[in-house]
């Protein structure tokens, strides 16, 4: 590093006021300036923040988007998910390999390109898709690749951004808007309605609406806000979980790109209700392309008095929002990991209790809610609790945004009332041939046709919104294996049951998929899966075995058919062998299961 570079890195540290909690931003800025974070830069950052360099190293090593050594100037990250693979991502990868003369994971010798796989980038309805230095390419066909590479080469050499890159851009994914998204939603409208009430009354309205968190777990939002408001602290914080890392989920991307003011209205309403002055949006690194538009929306709100001092003229209510960009780690969607990441640390989950409502960001009371939850809160304030309860079921009020992808004619985001059956959703999206539906992503449930009458609702199939549809031509067990691989890549490695267990589960599934597993092997895989569920420290490990356990329960015949031939004649049926799994999953089998 030259003396000039040292000055530059020192200036970057100073730009963030040498604040330790902004380490993630500092490293992100250095990475984007130099393409990697050198040993020398680590030393300069550590000195500027007055921390040991090991702390910087520790943080850096955690995130997929940081490099310690120079890589290609043009970084092609191709999305690898069961959906992208079935839409042709493998052929697209081969086309890139041929055009660049390198294999996946390699750099071109001239230092121009790096080609690699990455986890789901939130484009399941527009696969095969890729991130190229933060820009998104969608619906890539192998035949497009030579032109894409030529255009990228020209950009790299000329440092010019004049020529359009083929396939660049994200089309709107919203196919069906319902009451939540089709009503009037002028910036600040719902906020003004909320400010006419007291903070306690706002929380009462949210509770009366029976709104439950849209991130998947379904915790009552009014209760969360009340607990946070009641907790003692110097500051209270509002955090918006925009990590959206669950493969197959892309509805928060739609809300952030098409309804940012509803999201920010909802956060500001929460700020008022909680007595908070600061809001934080944790935006996944894969959505960096939304950064400028979101910052512009915040700027407009400040100009309109919807953020800043005395919001909307309400004397004494000061509130502003900061966006924190993530750096490629699925675990950072888990709320306590997200808070660690917001504080500029590696995103390792915290022990709970205490819950974030009591001690969250900077150890202060923090409400963490999903993007869609804030949108619902905003609309409830404008339209009333009874209006919201008028949709959905008794235990799941309102509507839900579902991101539907895979083997269906009309993939995209659909706003549907809670209580809709899987069958009805398939009819809506043109997925009549479905032979298997994965609800709520890899950590959710595998649903077989005999269960397509089940309902999308917290009391039946609860979901964050991911719905992946697979036709009869797909190999269900191969999909379960790909999900098992996803969890191996995404385990944070902190606890043994998850770190080692996910690897062993993948090995077990590999053996099953290639037809080398005996009944004993399958049963051992099931036992291990249950152990990982029980012993893992956080939600990631506790749900990582779900693709295996729920496909075993929904498709026992497929496992039996794939068993090594001639090994021995089983004396128990697979369904009997899986009784434990059913118990751990906490759902009684339906008659046809056994
Ligand atoms: C591994 C893991 C990943 C998660 N990812 C997300 C996510 O991307 N977005 C989200 O809103 N919630 C995610 N959650 C759930 C959050 O921990 C938390 O429950 C949620 O943000 C609360 O908001 P809500 O009450 O509005 O749903 C994840 C949980 C786990 C265990
Ligand atoms: S369960 Fe997995 S992700 Fe969670 S703490 Fe353990 S290793 Fe990390």
Short mmCIF file of C-alpha atoms in Angstrom, two decimals, residues 251-482:
data_model
loop_
_atom_site.label_atom_id
_atom_site.label_comp_id
_atom_site.label_asym_id
_atom_site.label_seq_id
_atom_site.Cartn_x
_atom_site.Cartn_y
_atom_site.Cartn_z
CA UNK A 251 -41.34 -9.90 -2.08
CA UNK A 252 -39.31 -7.50 0.11
CA UNK A 253 -37.33 -6.52 -2.99
CA UNK A 254 -40.66 -5.54 -4.62
CA UNK A 255 -41.70 -3.50 -1.57
CA UNK A 256 -38.34 -1.73 -1.32
CA UNK A 257 -38.22 -0.90 -5.02
CA UNK A 258 -41.91 -0.06 -5.62
CA UNK A 259 -43.29 0.98 -2.20
CA UNK A 260 -40.34 2.47 -0.27
CA UNK A 261 -42.49 5.19 1.30
CA UNK A 262 -44.84 2.64 2.82
CA UNK A 263 -41.83 0.87 4.35
CA UNK A 264 -40.41 4.13 5.70
CA UNK A 265 -43.85 5.30 6.89
CA UNK A 266 -44.19 2.03 8.83
CA UNK A 267 -40.75 2.42 10.38
CA UNK A 268 -41.46 6.04 11.35
CA UNK A 269 -44.79 5.01 12.90
CA UNK A 270 -42.92 2.37 14.91
CA UNK A 271 -40.41 5.04 15.94
CA UNK A 272 -43.24 7.21 17.24
CA UNK A 273 -44.93 4.30 19.04
CA UNK A 274 -41.70 3.07 20.64
CA UNK A 275 -40.22 6.43 21.53
CA UNK A 276 -37.28 5.84 19.16
CA UNK A 277 -35.25 8.46 17.34
CA UNK A 278 -33.32 6.10 15.08
CA UNK A 279 -34.35 3.60 12.45
CA UNK A 280 -32.03 1.13 10.74
CA UNK A 281 -32.67 -0.78 7.53
CA UNK A 282 -30.49 -3.87 7.14
CA UNK A 283 -30.35 -4.23 3.35
CA UNK A 284 -28.85 -7.46 2.03
CA UNK A 285 -25.66 -6.93 0.03
CA UNK A 286 -27.29 -8.59 -2.98
CA UNK A 287 -29.74 -5.65 -3.13
CA UNK A 288 -27.00 -3.00 -3.25
CA UNK A 289 -28.45 -1.90 -6.58
CA UNK A 290 -31.42 -0.43 -4.65
CA UNK A 291 -29.12 1.78 -2.54
CA UNK A 292 -29.33 4.98 -4.58
CA UNK A 293 -33.11 4.89 -4.99
CA UNK A 294 -33.64 4.23 -1.29
CA UNK A 295 -31.27 7.04 -0.30
CA UNK A 296 -33.11 9.33 -2.70
CA UNK A 297 -36.44 8.38 -1.08
CA UNK A 298 -34.98 9.17 2.37
CA UNK A 299 -33.71 12.49 1.09
CA UNK A 300 -37.16 13.37 -0.26
CA UNK A 301 -38.74 12.48 3.08
CA UNK A 302 -36.28 14.72 4.93
CA UNK A 303 -37.15 17.54 2.55
CA UNK A 304 -40.89 16.92 3.09
CA UNK A 305 -40.51 16.89 6.87
CA UNK A 306 -41.38 13.18 7.07
CA UNK A 307 -37.99 12.54 8.70
CA UNK A 308 -35.76 14.72 10.84
CA UNK A 309 -36.71 17.03 13.72
CA UNK A 310 -40.37 17.46 14.66
CA UNK A 311 -41.59 14.95 12.06
CA UNK A 312 -44.72 16.24 10.28
CA UNK A 313 -44.66 19.24 12.61
CA UNK A 314 -45.17 16.98 15.63
CA UNK A 315 -43.09 18.84 18.19
CA UNK A 316 -40.67 16.60 20.07
CA UNK A 317 -40.83 13.66 17.64
CA UNK A 318 -37.43 13.42 15.94
CA UNK A 319 -36.70 10.41 13.78
CA UNK A 320 -34.30 9.46 11.01
CA UNK A 321 -33.33 6.30 9.17
CA UNK A 322 -29.92 4.86 8.23
CA UNK A 323 -29.41 2.03 5.75
CA UNK A 324 -26.81 -0.61 6.55
CA UNK A 325 -25.67 -2.73 3.64
CA UNK A 326 -25.01 -6.40 4.41
CA UNK A 327 -22.21 -8.38 2.80
CA UNK A 328 -23.52 -11.79 1.77
CA UNK A 329 -24.44 -13.86 4.84
CA UNK A 330 -27.82 -15.64 5.13
CA UNK A 331 -27.50 -15.92 8.91
CA UNK A 332 -27.67 -12.11 9.15
CA UNK A 333 -31.43 -12.41 8.54
CA UNK A 334 -31.72 -13.95 12.00
CA UNK A 335 -32.54 -10.95 14.16
CA UNK A 336 -29.76 -11.21 16.73
CA UNK A 337 -27.14 -11.88 14.02
CA UNK A 338 -28.52 -8.90 12.14
CA UNK A 339 -28.03 -6.72 15.20
CA UNK A 340 -24.43 -7.92 15.57
CA UNK A 341 -23.87 -7.08 11.91
CA UNK A 342 -25.51 -3.65 12.35
CA UNK A 343 -22.94 -3.07 15.09
CA UNK A 344 -20.15 -3.80 12.62
CA UNK A 345 -19.33 -7.30 13.87
CA UNK A 346 -19.45 -10.78 12.39
CA UNK A 347 -23.08 -11.89 12.21
CA UNK A 348 -23.03 -14.59 14.89
CA UNK A 349 -26.34 -15.16 16.70
CA UNK A 350 -26.62 -13.97 20.28
CA UNK A 351 -27.83 -16.07 23.20
CA UNK A 352 -31.41 -15.21 24.11
CA UNK A 353 -32.81 -14.03 26.50
CA UNK A 354 -32.33 -11.13 26.63
CA UNK A 355 -34.38 -10.57 23.48
CA UNK A 356 -33.78 -7.55 21.22
CA UNK A 357 -36.93 -5.92 22.64
CA UNK A 358 -34.93 -5.59 25.85
CA UNK A 359 -31.32 -5.46 24.69
CA UNK A 360 -30.82 -5.18 20.95
CA UNK A 361 -28.80 -2.71 18.90
CA UNK A 362 -26.02 -1.25 21.08
CA UNK A 363 -27.67 -3.14 23.99
CA UNK A 364 -30.72 -0.87 23.76
CA UNK A 365 -34.39 -1.89 23.32
CA UNK A 366 -34.92 -2.66 19.63
CA UNK A 367 -37.93 -3.78 17.59
CA UNK A 368 -36.80 -5.87 14.61
CA UNK A 369 -39.54 -6.29 12.02
CA UNK A 370 -39.71 -7.52 8.48
CA UNK A 371 -40.13 -5.09 5.54
CA UNK A 372 -43.66 -6.36 4.83
CA UNK A 373 -44.61 -6.02 8.51
CA UNK A 374 -43.83 -2.28 8.36
CA UNK A 375 -45.90 -1.94 5.18
CA UNK A 376 -48.83 -3.67 6.91
CA UNK A 377 -48.44 -1.40 9.97
CA UNK A 378 -48.52 1.68 7.75
CA UNK A 379 -51.67 0.57 5.93
CA UNK A 380 -53.37 -0.39 9.20
CA UNK A 381 -52.83 3.13 10.51
CA UNK A 382 -54.40 4.57 7.36
CA UNK A 383 -57.29 2.10 7.05
CA UNK A 384 -57.95 0.85 10.60
CA UNK A 385 -57.59 -2.43 12.46
CA UNK A 386 -61.02 -3.74 11.46
CA UNK A 387 -60.23 -3.25 7.76
CA UNK A 388 -57.10 -5.41 8.17
CA UNK A 389 -58.91 -8.09 10.19
CA UNK A 390 -61.48 -8.25 7.40
CA UNK A 391 -58.96 -10.26 5.36
CA UNK A 392 -57.41 -13.63 6.19
CA UNK A 393 -58.31 -16.10 8.93
CA UNK A 394 -58.98 -15.82 12.66
CA UNK A 395 -55.36 -16.50 13.62
CA UNK A 396 -53.76 -14.93 10.53
CA UNK A 397 -55.27 -11.58 9.76
CA UNK A 398 -54.62 -9.63 6.57
CA UNK A 399 -53.03 -10.63 3.32
CA UNK A 400 -49.64 -12.14 2.56
CA UNK A 401 -47.18 -11.43 -0.22
CA UNK A 402 -46.09 -14.69 -1.80
CA UNK A 403 -43.11 -14.95 -4.12
CA UNK A 404 -43.89 -17.83 -6.47
CA UNK A 405 -41.24 -19.33 -8.73
CA UNK A 406 -40.27 -22.50 -10.57
CA UNK A 407 -42.55 -24.66 -12.70
CA UNK A 408 -45.46 -22.26 -13.02
CA UNK A 409 -46.58 -20.15 -15.96
CA UNK A 410 -46.77 -16.82 -14.13
CA UNK A 411 -44.01 -16.53 -11.52
CA UNK A 412 -43.92 -13.38 -9.42
CA UNK A 413 -45.27 -11.75 -6.29
CA UNK A 414 -48.94 -12.27 -5.44
CA UNK A 415 -50.82 -10.58 -2.64
CA UNK A 416 -53.29 -13.19 -1.39
CA UNK A 417 -55.50 -13.45 1.70
CA UNK A 418 -54.20 -15.72 4.42
CA UNK A 419 -56.06 -19.02 4.31
CA UNK A 420 -55.55 -19.59 0.58
CA UNK A 421 -54.79 -23.24 -0.16
CA UNK A 422 -51.70 -24.40 -1.98
CA UNK A 423 -54.02 -25.62 -4.75
CA UNK A 424 -55.60 -22.20 -5.13
CA UNK A 425 -52.19 -20.55 -5.25
CA UNK A 426 -51.10 -23.01 -7.93
CA UNK A 427 -54.23 -22.23 -9.98
CA UNK A 428 -53.50 -18.52 -9.68
CA UNK A 429 -49.91 -18.86 -10.83
CA UNK A 430 -50.38 -21.50 -13.53
CA UNK A 431 -48.72 -24.33 -11.63
CA UNK A 432 -51.34 -26.99 -12.36
CA UNK A 433 -48.73 -29.71 -13.00
CA UNK A 434 -46.97 -29.26 -9.68
CA UNK A 435 -45.71 -32.48 -8.14
CA UNK A 436 -44.04 -30.85 -5.16
CA UNK A 437 -44.14 -27.38 -3.58
CA UNK A 438 -41.54 -26.04 -1.17
CA UNK A 439 -43.28 -23.56 1.11
CA UNK A 440 -41.22 -20.97 3.03
CA UNK A 441 -37.88 -21.81 1.44
CA UNK A 442 -35.40 -24.51 2.38
CA UNK A 443 -36.07 -23.93 6.08
CA UNK A 444 -39.80 -24.46 5.48
CA UNK A 445 -41.85 -27.45 4.41
CA UNK A 446 -41.96 -29.79 1.42
CA UNK A 447 -45.57 -30.28 0.44
CA UNK A 448 -46.78 -33.23 -1.66
CA UNK A 449 -49.89 -33.14 -3.92
CA UNK A 450 -51.96 -35.01 -1.32
CA UNK A 451 -51.44 -31.98 0.96
CA UNK A 452 -52.17 -29.26 -1.61
CA UNK A 453 -55.45 -28.61 0.23
CA UNK A 454 -53.44 -27.21 3.14
CA UNK A 455 -53.70 -23.50 3.87
CA UNK A 456 -51.13 -20.73 3.85
CA UNK A 457 -51.65 -19.39 7.37
CA UNK A 458 -49.81 -19.39 10.69
CA UNK A 459 -52.16 -22.10 11.93
CA UNK A 460 -51.20 -24.45 9.07
CA UNK A 461 -48.38 -23.67 6.62
CA UNK A 462 -46.65 -20.61 8.02
CA UNK A 463 -44.36 -18.83 5.61
CA UNK A 464 -42.17 -15.83 4.99
CA UNK A 465 -43.41 -15.88 1.40
CA UNK A 466 -41.16 -18.21 -0.60
CA UNK A 467 -43.09 -20.71 -2.74
CA UNK A 468 -41.07 -22.89 -5.10
CA UNK A 469 -43.03 -25.05 -7.50
CA UNK A 470 -41.59 -28.26 -8.96
CA UNK A 471 -43.16 -30.22 -11.79
CA UNK A 472 -43.25 -34.01 -12.19
CA UNK A 473 -40.00 -33.99 -14.20
CA UNK A 474 -37.99 -32.76 -11.18
CA UNK A 475 -36.00 -34.96 -8.81
CA UNK A 476 -37.38 -34.14 -5.35
CA UNK A 477 -34.46 -35.77 -3.53
CA UNK A 478 -31.88 -33.92 -5.66
CA UNK A 479 -33.63 -30.66 -4.70
CA UNK A 480 -33.46 -31.66 -1.00
CA UNK A 481 -29.74 -32.30 -1.50
CA UNK A 482 -29.25 -28.83 -2.99
#
